[in-house]
Amino acid sequence: MKDINILAIETSCDETSVAVVRNGKEVLSNIVSSQIDTHKQFGGVVPEIASRQHIEVIIQIVEEALEEAEVILDEIDAICVTQGPGLIGSLLVGVNVAKTLSYTLDKPLIGAHHIAGHIYASNIDNNISYPSLALVVSGGHTELVYLKDVLDFEIIGSTHDDAVGEAYDKVARQLNLEYPGGPKVDKLAKFGEDKYKFPRAMIDSDDYNFSFSGMKSAVINFVHNAKQRGDKIVFADLACSFQTAVVDVLITKTRKAIENFDVKQLILAGGVAGNSELRLQVLKLEKELGVEVLIPKMSYCSDNAAMIGAVGYYYYKYKLFADPLTLNARSTLDLEEVRK
Ligand code: KG4
Ligand code: ZN
């Protein structure tokens, strides 16, 4: 069969990324230009600045990705771009570059779902089997997704409020850690103990939903009260107590879903999939329940275009093409809308 080379573009938040992926598996290049240094001075992503920076670098990143892959535009079979969800101004930059390339080169255009990309990051170095369960944990999403088949997603549970990554970043601010604080809280937690026993919200609820805003508030209130009383707080213990509570809830709900749905694999997806404690606990579930666990390598956990090329291959296979004249970026886009 002929090789399928996909030029993939991801600009949904604060990473400008372009990749060339062959047959959904072979990552020929995956260039990621991060804007973290710009946004950290504001304590979080400033959408206006994010879209401007995408515009400034995107063409250069496309050129670098092609160069590193040693592929010319003529050898590209389709242009795939993250259509949503994400920051609308950021998404629009990638979508417009993709539409222009598709129209001028007369190549098929694919508008991919960002979370589908995070999930299919696990299909790069491994093979997803069906049915599977994905635990999606990122800055904007916390979901348990049942994958019936290729590109067939059912969300069986999600957060009522904050996403896990968002809660991590807000707790990090309390600990005076720079944006994005998630990885820094994770590191700090290794030096602490679960002394403060924060509440495990919704851990016993009869569903697969989550709530993290209460846990985040518990940490914030704890810090305020301690400051007012002049008590000394051990930040490492605070980080560890928060992390232990969060991971405890995530694992408890995931275990319940694996027990009640007949799945072959558990797929960890999204930026928080890089969390050391979560990775450890998920691997324990593998032993406990005998379910195969797929965890993407670190560079495919945070936002990157290789994962968009990985899922784009299946959009290509099932001819899920978009019109280069009318495709629009969507800040909210339902994962269950993706259908082959
Ligand atoms: O998937 P992602 O790169 O972007 C979104 O689609 O949102 O996820 C970014 C989020 C941030 O909130 C970041 O703090 C969090 O993932 N994150 C972590 C870790 N690494 C990244 N949170 C906890 N522990 C980590 N090791
Ligand atoms: Zn993401």
Short mmCIF file of C-alpha atoms and ligand atoms in Angstrom, two decimals, residues 10 12-13 15 85 114-115 118 137-141 270-271 301-304 307, ligand 2:
data_model
loop_
_atom_site.label_atom_id
_atom_site.label_comp_id
_atom_site.label_asym_id
_atom_site.label_seq_id
_atom_site.Cartn_x
_atom_site.Cartn_y
_atom_site.Cartn_z
CA GLU A 10 -1.53 22.16 16.07
CA SER A 12 -4.96 25.25 19.89
CA CYS A 13 -3.28 26.89 22.89
CA GLU A 15 2.33 25.70 21.41
CA PRO A 85 -11.47 22.74 20.97
CA HIS A 114 -7.63 18.01 19.74
CA ILE A 115 -8.63 15.41 22.33
CA HIS A 118 -4.24 13.29 22.60
CA VAL A 137 -6.33 14.71 31.64
CA SER A 138 -5.21 18.08 30.31
CA GLY A 139 -5.34 21.80 31.03
CA GLY A 140 -8.87 22.09 29.64
CA HIS A 141 -10.29 18.56 29.87
CA GLY A 270 -3.25 14.77 27.73
CA GLY A 271 -0.66 17.00 29.36
CA CYS A 301 1.75 14.01 26.21
CA SER A 302 1.81 17.81 26.04
CA ASP A 303 0.42 19.57 22.98
CA ASN A 304 2.19 18.53 19.78
CA MET A 307 -0.58 13.33 17.76
ZN ZN B 2 -3.89 19.45 24.83
#
